[in-house]
């Protein structure tokens, strides 16, 4: 099943808003204080669980998790690759 | 000549890498929480350039050193005794170089000959123990999960604490120590080290030692209120520009040029 990018973006925005962070898909999460390096791992574990994907070690880089848009891109790409 | 040796010790085995350049003292490097002796890899060519002998140790439960048995604790008494075993093997005056929480090995007065002590952002004040205190407030089970996340994060685990100039591959290499460590060693040393920092025991132990002391601090680490503390024990301070807590990989030349020149005080 293909995962819609827009759904991932909306889900993650809601998650961050529930934690008190006013973010959009382009917000730089580290710079905005919405994420630290260990939160980032929690975020990865969450998307793995929510979308049934496995994030390989090589994907755990700043370029894939600096913003919600980047996380959504990674999730949809890995999802598409696994179908 | 550089060699890695395994030393037998009351509680297991200790890994030590030694580089000999000449007769004389040895700079013995002890890594901070969760890290292993590869933290100091950049030091070897610089030690040779300075004509200095150096050794790097894995504390028990980290790197290639075995954890203590289940009926013993990873406290700084056992860890200090491991450092003493290394010093005995080296059989020379020791210039001790301690990163971060490794300062806690001084809780137990060394009985080997120490020439100087250099702290790289050593734990002296409560504010130095922010990270380890956060771990100490976890349960052992929570800490296990935390370590697994650190291991998985790799280079990312240093995000925000290391300048962007350090290659990701080098950070991944250093962070690989999180994959290999003994979780009990990590948790127990974090707990004792942070509590003994907070109650002033490490600072008091350091004060009691007569040897010349130096303290290196990364200028990017932010404000620090230890000036009076250092002055009161006649400890020289050096600031490393463009570096933070992991200064030895962010600006190795600046750090080691000071470390290997003990005339700089």
Tab-separated table of C-alpha atoms in Angstrom:
chain	number	residue	atom	x	y	z
A	1	UNK	CA	0.000	0.000	0.000
A	2	UNK	CA	1.381	3.385	-1.002
A	3	UNK	CA	1.519	5.978	1.716
A	4	UNK	CA	0.363	9.463	0.767
A	5	UNK	CA	3.002	12.066	1.494
A	6	UNK	CA	0.367	14.597	2.534
A	7	UNK	CA	-0.949	12.193	5.169
A	8	UNK	CA	2.501	11.756	6.677
A	9	UNK	CA	3.000	15.521	6.724
A	10	UNK	CA	-0.355	16.118	8.409
A	11	UNK	CA	0.187	13.311	10.932
A	12	UNK	CA	3.598	14.673	11.908
A	13	UNK	CA	2.443	18.272	12.147
A	14	UNK	CA	-0.287	17.085	14.499
A	15	UNK	CA	2.233	15.120	16.568
A	16	UNK	CA	4.498	18.121	16.988
A	17	UNK	CA	1.594	20.431	17.715
A	18	UNK	CA	0.440	18.072	20.462
A	19	UNK	CA	3.905	18.502	21.972
A	20	UNK	CA	3.505	22.263	21.876
A	21	UNK	CA	5.554	23.023	18.763
A	22	UNK	CA	4.044	25.249	16.116
A	23	UNK	CA	5.626	23.827	12.980
A	24	UNK	CA	4.907	23.338	9.302
A	25	UNK	CA	6.468	20.918	6.868
A	26	UNK	CA	9.426	23.209	6.180
A	27	UNK	CA	10.286	24.146	9.748
A	28	UNK	CA	13.861	23.181	10.598
A	29	UNK	CA	13.065	21.040	13.601
A	30	UNK	CA	16.469	21.088	15.299
A	31	UNK	CA	16.915	24.826	14.876
A	32	UNK	CA	13.391	25.440	16.183
A	33	UNK	CA	14.079	23.386	19.291
A	34	UNK	CA	11.349	20.921	18.371
A	35	UNK	CA	13.778	18.024	18.108
A	36	UNK	CA	17.057	16.919	19.608
A	37	UNK	CA	19.134	14.018	18.390
A	38	UNK	CA	17.477	11.481	20.670
A	39	UNK	CA	13.982	12.793	19.915
A	40	UNK	CA	14.893	12.186	16.298
A	41	UNK	CA	15.327	8.494	17.006
A	42	UNK	CA	11.963	8.404	18.740
A	43	UNK	CA	10.483	10.042	15.663
A	44	UNK	CA	12.026	7.410	13.409
A	45	UNK	CA	10.707	4.617	15.613
A	46	UNK	CA	7.284	6.239	15.502
A	47	UNK	CA	7.119	6.426	11.708
A	48	UNK	CA	8.376	2.858	11.453
A	49	UNK	CA	5.521	1.748	13.658
A	50	UNK	CA	2.841	3.990	12.185
A	51	UNK	CA	3.586	3.284	8.523
A	52	UNK	CA	4.971	-0.245	8.719
A	53	UNK	CA	8.345	0.590	7.260
A	54	UNK	CA	11.895	-0.143	8.301
A	55	UNK	CA	14.359	2.750	8.236
A	56	UNK	CA	17.837	1.412	7.466
A	57	UNK	CA	20.872	2.806	9.257
A	58	UNK	CA	22.067	4.534	6.104
A	59	UNK	CA	18.907	6.665	6.068
A	60	UNK	CA	19.394	7.942	9.610
A	61	UNK	CA	21.072	11.169	8.605
A	62	UNK	CA	20.333	14.799	9.266
A	63	UNK	CA	19.284	15.366	5.655
A	64	UNK	CA	16.302	13.031	6.135
A	65	UNK	CA	14.961	14.385	9.392
A	66	UNK	CA	15.645	18.093	9.513
A	67	UNK	CA	12.032	18.910	8.642
A	68	UNK	CA	8.685	17.187	8.520
A	69	UNK	CA	8.773	17.418	4.740
A	70	UNK	CA	12.070	15.526	4.665
A	71	UNK	CA	10.725	12.846	6.989
A	72	UNK	CA	7.635	12.507	4.787
A	73	UNK	CA	9.820	12.196	1.691
A	74	UNK	CA	11.838	9.453	3.358
A	75	UNK	CA	8.742	7.575	4.537
A	76	UNK	CA	7.060	7.633	1.115
A	77	UNK	CA	10.269	6.643	-0.642
A	78	UNK	CA	10.932	3.696	1.673
A	79	UNK	CA	7.294	2.666	1.502
A	80	UNK	CA	7.299	2.712	-2.292
A	81	UNK	CA	10.531	0.738	-2.378
A	82	UNK	CA	9.048	-1.980	-0.195
A	83	UNK	CA	5.926	-2.515	-2.304
B	1	UNK	CA	55.906	1.639	17.691
B	2	UNK	CA	52.203	1.296	18.396
B	3	UNK	CA	50.751	-1.825	19.954
B	4	UNK	CA	47.470	-2.858	21.524
B	5	UNK	CA	47.748	-5.068	24.567
B	6	UNK	CA	45.239	-6.835	26.754
B	7	UNK	CA	45.989	-6.643	30.455
B	8	UNK	CA	44.653	-9.093	33.008
B	9	UNK	CA	43.054	-7.433	35.972
B	10	UNK	CA	41.120	-8.493	39.078
B	11	UNK	CA	37.777	-8.105	37.303
B	12	UNK	CA	38.568	-9.137	33.732
B	13	UNK	CA	40.684	-7.736	30.935
B	14	UNK	CA	41.642	-4.205	29.946
B	15	UNK	CA	42.493	-3.054	26.421
B	16	UNK	CA	45.289	-0.547	26.061
B	17	UNK	CA	46.857	0.921	22.936
B	18	UNK	CA	50.357	2.268	23.455
B	19	UNK	CA	52.610	4.296	21.193
B	20	UNK	CA	56.227	4.606	22.253
B	21	UNK	CA	58.396	7.424	20.975
B	22	UNK	CA	61.155	7.711	23.549
B	23	UNK	CA	62.156	6.998	27.132
B	24	UNK	CA	60.122	8.993	29.572
B	25	UNK	CA	56.619	9.751	30.722
B	26	UNK	CA	53.451	8.513	29.064
B	27	UNK	CA	50.311	10.495	28.336
B	28	UNK	CA	47.426	8.221	29.347
B	29	UNK	CA	44.054	9.155	27.834
B	30	UNK	CA	40.783	8.094	29.483
B	31	UNK	CA	37.530	8.594	27.536
B	32	UNK	CA	34.269	9.910	28.914
B	33	UNK	CA	30.927	8.219	29.252
B	34	UNK	CA	30.022	5.650	26.613
B	35	UNK	CA	33.101	6.190	24.497
B	36	UNK	CA	36.157	4.073	23.881
B	37	UNK	CA	39.831	4.605	23.181
B	38	UNK	CA	39.254	5.386	19.497
B	39	UNK	CA	38.067	8.787	20.687
B	40	UNK	CA	41.758	9.679	20.822
B	41	UNK	CA	42.869	8.379	17.415
B	42	UNK	CA	43.834	11.854	16.185
B	43	UNK	CA	46.348	12.116	19.028
B	44	UNK	CA	48.772	9.448	17.813
B	45	UNK	CA	50.463	11.356	14.958
B	46	UNK	CA	50.568	14.492	17.077
B	47	UNK	CA	52.158	12.607	19.975
B	48	UNK	CA	54.801	11.337	17.592
B	49	UNK	CA	55.356	14.845	16.265
B	50	UNK	CA	55.914	16.050	19.835
B	51	UNK	CA	58.158	13.054	20.624
B	52	UNK	CA	55.738	11.891	23.323
B	53	UNK	CA	54.687	8.424	24.447
B	54	UNK	CA	50.939	7.928	24.713
B	55	UNK	CA	48.416	5.285	25.663
B	56	UNK	CA	44.659	5.039	25.369
B	57	UNK	CA	42.553	2.828	27.585
B	58	UNK	CA	39.103	1.295	27.361
B	59	UNK	CA	37.423	1.453	30.743
B	60	UNK	CA	35.754	-1.801	31.892
B	61	UNK	CA	32.659	-2.597	29.855
B	62	UNK	CA	33.605	-0.261	27.024
B	63	UNK	CA	35.450	-0.861	23.764
B	64	UNK	CA	37.552	-4.000	24.010
B	65	UNK	CA	37.710	-4.167	27.809
B	66	UNK	CA	35.530	-6.745	29.476
B	67	UNK	CA	32.748	-5.706	31.845
B	68	UNK	CA	33.167	-6.489	35.508
B	69	UNK	CA	31.439	-9.710	36.624
B	70	UNK	CA	27.810	-9.585	37.720
B	71	UNK	CA	28.807	-9.691	41.387
B	72	UNK	CA	30.885	-6.500	41.038
B	73	UNK	CA	29.916	-2.941	40.190
B	74	UNK	CA	30.963	-0.570	37.468
B	75	UNK	CA	31.832	2.122	39.933
B	76	UNK	CA	34.795	4.426	39.820
B	77	UNK	CA	36.647	2.337	42.354
B	78	UNK	CA	36.808	-0.569	39.929
B	79	UNK	CA	37.428	1.748	36.996
B	80	UNK	CA	40.189	3.625	38.814
B	81	UNK	CA	41.851	0.320	39.595
B	82	UNK	CA	41.759	-0.541	35.885
B	83	UNK	CA	43.573	2.715	35.121
B	84	UNK	CA	46.102	1.839	37.819
B	85	UNK	CA	46.727	-1.516	36.134
B	86	UNK	CA	47.412	0.326	32.882
B	87	UNK	CA	49.762	2.740	34.653
B	88	UNK	CA	51.607	-0.171	36.233
B	89	UNK	CA	52.066	-1.739	32.810
B	90	UNK	CA	53.374	1.536	31.377
B	91	UNK	CA	55.868	1.779	34.253
B	92	UNK	CA	56.589	5.470	33.764
B	93	UNK	CA	55.364	8.793	35.135
B	94	UNK	CA	51.864	9.424	33.835
B	95	UNK	CA	50.419	12.574	32.321
B	96	UNK	CA	46.764	11.782	32.911
B	97	UNK	CA	44.273	13.158	30.358
B	98	UNK	CA	40.633	12.803	31.357
B	99	UNK	CA	37.583	13.559	29.283
B	100	UNK	CA	34.334	14.551	30.927
B	101	UNK	CA	33.051	12.018	33.479
B	102	UNK	CA	36.383	10.142	33.391
B	103	UNK	CA	37.499	12.719	35.973
B	104	UNK	CA	35.727	10.470	38.473
B	105	UNK	CA	38.606	7.991	38.388
B	106	UNK	CA	40.330	10.492	40.690
B	107	UNK	CA	37.738	9.747	43.389
B	108	UNK	CA	40.193	7.054	44.417
B	109	UNK	CA	43.620	8.511	45.066
B	110	UNK	CA	46.047	7.162	42.476
B	111	UNK	CA	49.009	5.233	43.870
B	112	UNK	CA	50.975	5.422	40.618
B	113	UNK	CA	53.258	8.344	39.734
B	114	UNK	CA	51.291	11.159	38.135
B	115	UNK	CA	53.192	14.037	36.549
B	116	UNK	CA	50.277	16.228	35.471
B	117	UNK	CA	46.501	16.029	35.088
B	118	UNK	CA	44.682	17.541	32.126
B	119	UNK	CA	40.910	17.738	32.065
B	120	UNK	CA	39.032	18.073	28.796
B	121	UNK	CA	35.804	19.553	30.123
B	122	UNK	CA	36.149	17.291	33.130
B	123	UNK	CA	33.288	16.862	35.552
B	124	UNK	CA	33.997	19.272	38.375
B	125	UNK	CA	30.779	21.237	38.825
B	126	UNK	CA	27.151	20.128	38.893
B	127	UNK	CA	26.627	21.873	35.571
B	128	UNK	CA	29.215	19.536	34.002
B	129	UNK	CA	27.014	16.525	34.702
B	130	UNK	CA	23.873	17.579	32.847
B	131	UNK	CA	23.898	14.681	30.400
B	132	UNK	CA	24.898	11.961	32.837
B	133	UNK	CA	22.418	13.253	35.400
B	134	UNK	CA	19.670	12.904	32.811
B	135	UNK	CA	20.707	9.257	32.446
B	136	UNK	CA	20.971	8.766	36.198
B	137	UNK	CA	17.328	9.760	36.512
B	138	UNK	CA	16.287	6.892	34.220
B	139	UNK	CA	15.558	3.368	35.309
B	140	UNK	CA	18.058	0.768	34.126
B	141	UNK	CA	15.490	-0.428	31.590
B	142	UNK	CA	14.916	3.087	30.253
B	143	UNK	CA	18.657	3.530	29.982
B	144	UNK	CA	18.926	0.334	27.929
B	145	UNK	CA	16.481	1.781	25.397
B	146	UNK	CA	18.366	5.061	25.433
B	147	UNK	CA	21.659	3.315	24.655
B	148	UNK	CA	20.055	1.443	21.787
B	149	UNK	CA	18.853	4.756	20.394
B	150	UNK	CA	22.313	6.281	20.752
B	151	UNK	CA	23.761	3.315	18.895
B	152	UNK	CA	21.225	3.616	16.138
B	153	UNK	CA	21.618	7.377	15.878
B	154	UNK	CA	25.330	7.052	15.091
B	155	UNK	CA	26.707	10.392	13.975
B	156	UNK	CA	23.329	11.974	14.615
B	157	UNK	CA	23.750	11.395	18.347
B	158	UNK	CA	26.320	14.218	18.317
B	159	UNK	CA	23.945	16.641	16.590
B	160	UNK	CA	24.127	19.955	18.373
B	161	UNK	CA	27.241	19.066	20.347
B	162	UNK	CA	29.866	18.758	17.613
B	163	UNK	CA	30.736	21.352	14.999
B	164	UNK	CA	29.622	20.634	11.449
B	165	UNK	CA	33.199	20.395	10.157
B	166	UNK	CA	33.765	16.915	11.625
B	167	UNK	CA	33.161	14.290	8.911
B	168	UNK	CA	30.097	12.145	9.455
B	169	UNK	CA	32.192	9.007	8.959
B	170	UNK	CA	34.411	9.938	11.907
B	171	UNK	CA	31.393	10.614	14.101
B	172	UNK	CA	29.875	7.280	13.076
B	173	UNK	CA	33.150	5.616	14.021
B	174	UNK	CA	33.155	7.214	17.460
B	175	UNK	CA	29.464	6.490	17.979
B	176	UNK	CA	30.074	2.840	17.145
B	177	UNK	CA	31.252	2.567	20.758
B	178	UNK	CA	27.579	2.829	21.764
B	179	UNK	CA	26.896	-0.414	19.891
B	180	UNK	CA	29.607	-2.286	21.729
B	181	UNK	CA	29.345	-1.026	25.272
B	182	UNK	CA	28.060	-2.966	28.227
B	183	UNK	CA	24.760	-1.327	29.184
B	184	UNK	CA	25.268	-1.956	32.888
B	185	UNK	CA	28.673	-0.270	32.699
B	186	UNK	CA	27.131	2.737	30.980
B	187	UNK	CA	24.284	3.096	33.462
B	188	UNK	CA	26.263	2.484	36.632
B	189	UNK	CA	29.075	4.871	35.710
B	190	UNK	CA	26.578	7.548	34.656
B	191	UNK	CA	24.815	7.269	38.009
B	192	UNK	CA	27.906	7.341	40.188
B	193	UNK	CA	29.762	9.893	38.099
B	194	UNK	CA	26.890	12.354	38.016
B	195	UNK	CA	26.052	12.007	41.702
B	196	UNK	CA	29.680	12.397	42.761
B	197	UNK	CA	29.971	15.441	40.522
B	198	UNK	CA	26.850	16.970	42.023
B	199	UNK	CA	27.879	16.382	45.654
B	200	UNK	CA	31.321	17.867	45.055
B	201	UNK	CA	33.235	14.659	45.751
B	202	UNK	CA	35.145	14.696	42.462
B	203	UNK	CA	36.084	18.319	42.883
B	204	UNK	CA	37.303	17.691	46.424
B	205	UNK	CA	39.338	14.671	45.317
B	206	UNK	CA	40.944	16.745	42.565
B	207	UNK	CA	41.729	19.543	45.038
B	208	UNK	CA	43.641	17.079	47.205
B	209	UNK	CA	46.009	16.123	44.416
B	210	UNK	CA	49.217	18.189	44.369
B	211	UNK	CA	50.094	17.685	40.713
B	212	UNK	CA	49.889	20.521	38.157
B	213	UNK	CA	46.445	20.620	36.597
B	214	UNK	CA	45.097	22.065	33.371
B	215	UNK	CA	41.539	22.417	32.167
B	216	UNK	CA	40.633	22.677	28.486
B	217	UNK	CA	37.233	24.001	27.564
B	218	UNK	CA	35.541	24.331	24.196
B	219	UNK	CA	34.614	27.921	23.499
B	220	UNK	CA	31.380	26.719	21.867
B	221	UNK	CA	30.267	24.926	25.014
B	222	UNK	CA	28.766	28.110	26.370
B	223	UNK	CA	29.143	29.918	29.670
B	224	UNK	CA	30.731	28.057	32.565
B	225	UNK	CA	31.004	29.233	36.146
B	226	UNK	CA	34.137	27.307	37.095
B	227	UNK	CA	36.682	30.127	36.923
B	228	UNK	CA	36.995	30.615	40.675
B	229	UNK	CA	37.081	26.865	41.210
B	230	UNK	CA	40.014	26.457	38.845
B	231	UNK	CA	41.861	29.451	40.272
B	232	UNK	CA	41.444	28.158	43.834
B	233	UNK	CA	43.300	24.971	42.972
B	234	UNK	CA	45.863	26.644	40.755
B	235	UNK	CA	44.534	24.928	37.650
B	236	UNK	CA	45.332	26.575	34.316
B	237	UNK	CA	42.517	27.066	31.857
B	238	UNK	CA	42.720	26.949	28.077
B	239	UNK	CA	39.881	27.718	25.686
B	240	UNK	CA	39.689	25.874	22.379
B	241	UNK	CA	38.060	28.114	19.765
B	242	UNK	CA	35.444	26.641	17.413
B	243	UNK	CA	35.077	23.518	19.529
B	244	UNK	CA	32.818	22.159	22.203
B	245	UNK	CA	32.704	19.132	24.482
B	246	UNK	CA	34.186	16.863	21.806
B	247	UNK	CA	37.089	19.227	21.191
B	248	UNK	CA	39.573	16.415	20.557
B	249	UNK	CA	37.862	15.570	17.291
B	250	UNK	CA	36.699	19.089	16.444
B	251	UNK	CA	40.106	20.721	16.683
B	252	UNK	CA	42.658	18.017	17.471
B	253	UNK	CA	45.726	20.085	16.669
B	254	UNK	CA	44.818	22.896	19.052
B	255	UNK	CA	43.930	20.418	21.783
B	256	UNK	CA	46.920	18.124	21.489
B	257	UNK	CA	49.442	20.918	21.003
B	258	UNK	CA	48.439	21.993	24.499
B	259	UNK	CA	48.112	18.493	25.939
B	260	UNK	CA	51.561	17.383	24.798
B	261	UNK	CA	53.261	20.603	25.850
B	262	UNK	CA	53.176	20.417	29.626
B	263	UNK	CA	55.246	23.579	29.862
B	264	UNK	CA	52.123	25.467	28.822
B	265	UNK	CA	50.415	26.296	32.081
